Coordinates of C-alpha atoms in Angstrom, one line a residue:
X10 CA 30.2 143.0 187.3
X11 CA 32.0 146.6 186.4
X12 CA 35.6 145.4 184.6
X13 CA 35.8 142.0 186.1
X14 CA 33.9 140.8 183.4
X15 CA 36.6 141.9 180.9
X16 CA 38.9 139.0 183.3
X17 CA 37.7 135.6 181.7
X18 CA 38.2 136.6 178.2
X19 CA 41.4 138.1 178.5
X20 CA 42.3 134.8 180.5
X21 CA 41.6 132.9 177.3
X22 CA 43.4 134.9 175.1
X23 CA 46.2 135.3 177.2
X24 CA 46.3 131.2 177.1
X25 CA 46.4 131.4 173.2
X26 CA 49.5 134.0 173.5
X27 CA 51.1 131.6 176.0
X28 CA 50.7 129.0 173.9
X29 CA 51.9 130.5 170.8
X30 CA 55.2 132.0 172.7
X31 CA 55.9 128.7 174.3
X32 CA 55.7 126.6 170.7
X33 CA 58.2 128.9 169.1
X34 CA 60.3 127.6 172.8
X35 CA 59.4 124.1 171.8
X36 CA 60.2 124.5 168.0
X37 CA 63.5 126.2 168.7
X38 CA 64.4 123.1 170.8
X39 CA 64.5 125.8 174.3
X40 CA 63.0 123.3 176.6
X41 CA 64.9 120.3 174.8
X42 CA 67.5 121.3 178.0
X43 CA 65.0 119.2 180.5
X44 CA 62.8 117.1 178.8
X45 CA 63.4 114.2 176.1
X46 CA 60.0 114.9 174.4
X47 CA 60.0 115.5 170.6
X48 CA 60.2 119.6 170.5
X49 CA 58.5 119.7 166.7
X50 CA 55.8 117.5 167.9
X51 CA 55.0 119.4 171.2
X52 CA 55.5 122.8 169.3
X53 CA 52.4 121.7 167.3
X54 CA 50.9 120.3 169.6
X55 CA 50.8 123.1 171.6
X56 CA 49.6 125.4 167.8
X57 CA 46.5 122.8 168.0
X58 CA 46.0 124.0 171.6
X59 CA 46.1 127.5 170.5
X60 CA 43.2 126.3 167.7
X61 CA 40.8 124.6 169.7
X62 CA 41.0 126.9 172.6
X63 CA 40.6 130.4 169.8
X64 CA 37.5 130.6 169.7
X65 CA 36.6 130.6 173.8
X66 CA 37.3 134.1 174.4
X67 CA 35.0 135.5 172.0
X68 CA 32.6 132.8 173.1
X69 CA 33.6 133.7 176.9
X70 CA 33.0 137.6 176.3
X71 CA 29.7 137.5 174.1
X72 CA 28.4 135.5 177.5
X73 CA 29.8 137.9 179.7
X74 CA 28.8 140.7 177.7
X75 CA 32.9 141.3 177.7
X76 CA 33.1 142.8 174.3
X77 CA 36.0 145.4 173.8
X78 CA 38.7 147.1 171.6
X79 CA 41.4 145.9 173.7
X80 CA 39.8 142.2 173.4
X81 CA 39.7 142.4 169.8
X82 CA 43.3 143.8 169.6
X83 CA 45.0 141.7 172.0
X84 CA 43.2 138.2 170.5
X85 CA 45.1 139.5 167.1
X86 CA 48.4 139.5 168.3
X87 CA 47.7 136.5 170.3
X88 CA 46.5 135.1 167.1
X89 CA 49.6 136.2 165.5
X90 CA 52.1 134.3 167.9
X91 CA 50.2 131.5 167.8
X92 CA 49.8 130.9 164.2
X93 CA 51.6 132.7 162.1
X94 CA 55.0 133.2 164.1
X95 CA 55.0 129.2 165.8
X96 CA 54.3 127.5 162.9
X97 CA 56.6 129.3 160.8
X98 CA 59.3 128.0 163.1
X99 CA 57.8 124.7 163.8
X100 CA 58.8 124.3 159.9
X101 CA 62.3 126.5 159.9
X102 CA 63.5 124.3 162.6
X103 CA 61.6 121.1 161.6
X104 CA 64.1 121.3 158.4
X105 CA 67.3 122.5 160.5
X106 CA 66.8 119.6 163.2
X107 CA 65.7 116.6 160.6
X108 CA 67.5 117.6 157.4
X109 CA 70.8 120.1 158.3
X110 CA 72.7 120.0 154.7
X111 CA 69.7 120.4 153.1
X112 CA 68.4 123.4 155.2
X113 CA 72.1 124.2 154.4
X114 CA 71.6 124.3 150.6
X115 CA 67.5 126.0 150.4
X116 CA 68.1 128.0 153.4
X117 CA 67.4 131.5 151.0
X118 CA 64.2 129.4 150.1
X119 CA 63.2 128.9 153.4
X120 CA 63.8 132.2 155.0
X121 CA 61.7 133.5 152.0
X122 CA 58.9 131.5 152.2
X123 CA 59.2 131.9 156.2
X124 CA 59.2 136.0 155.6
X125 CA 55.8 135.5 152.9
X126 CA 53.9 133.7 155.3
X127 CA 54.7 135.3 158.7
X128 CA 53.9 138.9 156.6
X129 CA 50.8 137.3 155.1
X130 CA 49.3 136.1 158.5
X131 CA 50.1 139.5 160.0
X132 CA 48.6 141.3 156.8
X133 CA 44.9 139.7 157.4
X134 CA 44.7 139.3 160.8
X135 CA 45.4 143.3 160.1
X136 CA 42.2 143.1 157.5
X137 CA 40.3 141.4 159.3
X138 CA 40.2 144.2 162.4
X139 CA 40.2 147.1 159.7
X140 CA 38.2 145.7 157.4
X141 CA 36.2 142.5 157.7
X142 CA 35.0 141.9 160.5
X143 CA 31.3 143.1 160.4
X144 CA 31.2 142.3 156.9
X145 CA 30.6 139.4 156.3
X146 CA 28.6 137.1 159.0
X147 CA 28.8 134.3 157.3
X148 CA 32.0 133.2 154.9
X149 CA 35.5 134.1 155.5
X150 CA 38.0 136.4 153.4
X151 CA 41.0 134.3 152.6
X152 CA 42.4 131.9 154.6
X153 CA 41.5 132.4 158.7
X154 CA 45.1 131.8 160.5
X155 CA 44.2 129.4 162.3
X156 CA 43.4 126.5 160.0
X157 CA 46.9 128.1 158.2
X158 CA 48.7 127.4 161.6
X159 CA 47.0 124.2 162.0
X160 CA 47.8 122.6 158.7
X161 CA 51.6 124.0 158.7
X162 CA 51.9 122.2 162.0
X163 CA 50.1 118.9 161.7
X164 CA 51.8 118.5 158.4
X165 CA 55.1 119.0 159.9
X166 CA 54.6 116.3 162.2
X167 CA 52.7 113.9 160.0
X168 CA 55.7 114.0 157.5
X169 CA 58.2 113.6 160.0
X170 CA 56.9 110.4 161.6
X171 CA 57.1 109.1 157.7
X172 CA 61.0 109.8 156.9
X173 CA 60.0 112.6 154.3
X174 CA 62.5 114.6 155.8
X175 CA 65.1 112.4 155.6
X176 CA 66.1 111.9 151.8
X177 CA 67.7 115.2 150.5
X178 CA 67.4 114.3 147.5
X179 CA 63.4 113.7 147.4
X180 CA 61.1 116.1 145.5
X181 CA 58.6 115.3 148.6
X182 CA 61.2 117.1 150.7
X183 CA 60.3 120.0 149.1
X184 CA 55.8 119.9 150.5
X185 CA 56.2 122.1 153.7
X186 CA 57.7 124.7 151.8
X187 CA 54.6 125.0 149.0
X188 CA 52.6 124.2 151.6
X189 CA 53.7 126.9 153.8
X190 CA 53.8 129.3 150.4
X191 CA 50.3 128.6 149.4
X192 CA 48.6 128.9 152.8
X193 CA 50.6 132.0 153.3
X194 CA 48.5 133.7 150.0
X195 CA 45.4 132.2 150.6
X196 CA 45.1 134.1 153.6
X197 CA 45.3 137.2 151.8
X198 CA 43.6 136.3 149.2
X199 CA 40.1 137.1 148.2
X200 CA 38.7 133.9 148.1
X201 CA 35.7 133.1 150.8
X202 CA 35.1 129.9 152.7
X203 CA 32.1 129.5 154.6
X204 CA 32.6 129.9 158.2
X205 CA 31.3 126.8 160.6
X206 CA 27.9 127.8 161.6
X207 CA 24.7 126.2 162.2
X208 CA 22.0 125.6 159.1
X209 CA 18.7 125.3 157.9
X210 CA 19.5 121.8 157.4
X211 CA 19.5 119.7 160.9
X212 CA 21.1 116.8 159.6
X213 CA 24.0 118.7 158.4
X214 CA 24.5 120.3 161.7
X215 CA 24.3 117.0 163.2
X216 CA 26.8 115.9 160.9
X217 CA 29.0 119.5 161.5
X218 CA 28.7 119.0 165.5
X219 CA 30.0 115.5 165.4
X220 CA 32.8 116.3 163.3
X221 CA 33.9 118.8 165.6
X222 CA 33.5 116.7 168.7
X223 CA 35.8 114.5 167.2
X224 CA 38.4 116.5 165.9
X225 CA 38.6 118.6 169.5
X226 CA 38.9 115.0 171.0
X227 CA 42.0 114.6 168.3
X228 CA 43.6 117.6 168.6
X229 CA 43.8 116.8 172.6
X230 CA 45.2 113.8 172.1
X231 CA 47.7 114.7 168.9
X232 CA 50.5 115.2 171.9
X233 CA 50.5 111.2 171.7
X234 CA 52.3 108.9 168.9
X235 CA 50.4 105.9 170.4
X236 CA 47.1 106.6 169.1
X237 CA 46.9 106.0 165.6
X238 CA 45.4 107.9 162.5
X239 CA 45.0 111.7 164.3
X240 CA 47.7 113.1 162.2
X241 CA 46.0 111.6 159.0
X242 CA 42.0 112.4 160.4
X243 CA 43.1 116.3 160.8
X244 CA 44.8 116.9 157.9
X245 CA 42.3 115.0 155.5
X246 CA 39.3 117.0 157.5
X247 CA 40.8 120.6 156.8
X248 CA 41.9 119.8 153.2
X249 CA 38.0 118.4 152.4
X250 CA 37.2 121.7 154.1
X251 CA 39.1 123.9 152.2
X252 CA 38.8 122.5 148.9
X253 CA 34.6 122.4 149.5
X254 CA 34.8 125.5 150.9
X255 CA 36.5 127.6 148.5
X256 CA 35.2 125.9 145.8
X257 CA 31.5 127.0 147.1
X258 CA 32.8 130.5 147.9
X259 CA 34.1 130.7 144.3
X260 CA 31.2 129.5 143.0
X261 CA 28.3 131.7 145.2
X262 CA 31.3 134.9 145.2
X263 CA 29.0 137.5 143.5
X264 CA 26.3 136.4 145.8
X265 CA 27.9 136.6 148.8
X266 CA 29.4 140.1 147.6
X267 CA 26.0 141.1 147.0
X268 CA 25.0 140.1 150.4
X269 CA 27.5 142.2 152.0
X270 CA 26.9 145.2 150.1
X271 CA 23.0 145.0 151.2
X272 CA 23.7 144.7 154.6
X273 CA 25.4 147.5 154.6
X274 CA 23.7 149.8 153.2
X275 CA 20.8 149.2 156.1

């Protein structure tokens, strides 16, 4: 196959960038020009496309035998478009469009928190290619950028359709911000979260499989207002996730440290 085997993974990553790029355009309200469609609901939507579809160039090289530096480097910046950069934005601007005097008022607060977490995705998707990626097989370190991307952007949109945005004078008003704060550290952060693989035990693969049929079938169709409960199924799966996660990471830490450290050394 010579280089055209390096093709079809570069194709998917150079989807993800595409994807990224063009929700920062939806965000910013750059297409609003010729189309009526809600821009901070198609920039996340188009941040859930950039999740679902992440993991098929690594997929799509491993089966090609595809593997390379470039690969690896280009699927970080991709990665870094897509969700650090968009949904960064996809929050700025949510706050602008829905809420002007009081983006007026915070708006040192928000370019702060924007700078913390657009540094903190770059930081570890930085790590991760200098430090962690053939450490540990089988748990995370910190936060992986996409579920921060995800979460930032289906919150966005889930709290718009409720009016949060709309009362100034609402603590509430205030979520995307934390929310955008915390995610930011906890992807530099040394806590590990058990990475979606299969088990010894079949009936919790079954149970993992499922669950991730479904919420591919949801992000899909997140693009539409019509279909109830998405917004809600999305963000209460990756909050059970992390919470679980990260409490079992914290819990098994000096194991999985341990682990590492073994592997190693052989």
């Amino acid at each position: 196959m010579g280089k055209t085997r390096f093709i079809l993974p570069n194709a998917f990553t150079s989807m993800n960038f595409l994807l990224g790029v063009f929700a920062v355009c939806w965000a910013t309200g750059a297409f609003s020009s010729f189309t009526t469609a809600d821009p901070i609901r198609m920039g996340a939507y188009f941040i859930v496309l950039s999740v679902l579809l992440d993991k098929l160039d690594g997929f799509a090289a491993r089966l090609v035998n595809a593997s390379s530096e470039f690969g690896a480097q280009f699927d970080s910046l991709a990665d870094l478009i897509a969700f650090g950069i968009a949904p960064a934005f996809t929050v700025f601007f949510t706050y602008k469009n829905c809420n002007p005097e009081w983006f007026q008022n915070n708006a040192v607060l928000l370019i702060v928190t924007f700078s913390i977490y657009v540094l903190c995705a770059a930081m570890r998707l930085a790590k991760y290619n200098a430090c962690d990626s053939d450490t540990f097989h089988h748990h995370f370190s910190g936060l992986p950028s996409t579920f921060a991307g995800a979460i930032n952007a289906i919150l966005v949109v889930y709290l718009k359709s409720k009016g949060f945005f709309a009362d100034a004078n609402s603590s509430l008003i205030f979520i995307p911000v934390i929310v955008m704060l915390v995610t930011g550290l906890l992807m530099v952060s040394p806590l590990f979260l058990p990475k979606l693989q299969p088990r010894k035990n079949m009936a919790f693969n079954l149970a993992q499989a499922v669950l991730i049929v479904i919420t591919y079938v949801s992000g899909f169709m997140f693009v539409s207002e019509k279909v109830p409960f998405i917004t809600e199924y999305l963000l209460v799966l990756m909050s059970c996730y992390l919470v679980i996660g990260f409490s079992l990471g914290l819990i098994q830490r000096k194991k999985i440290i341990a682990e590492a450290e073994a592997e190693a050394k052989h």
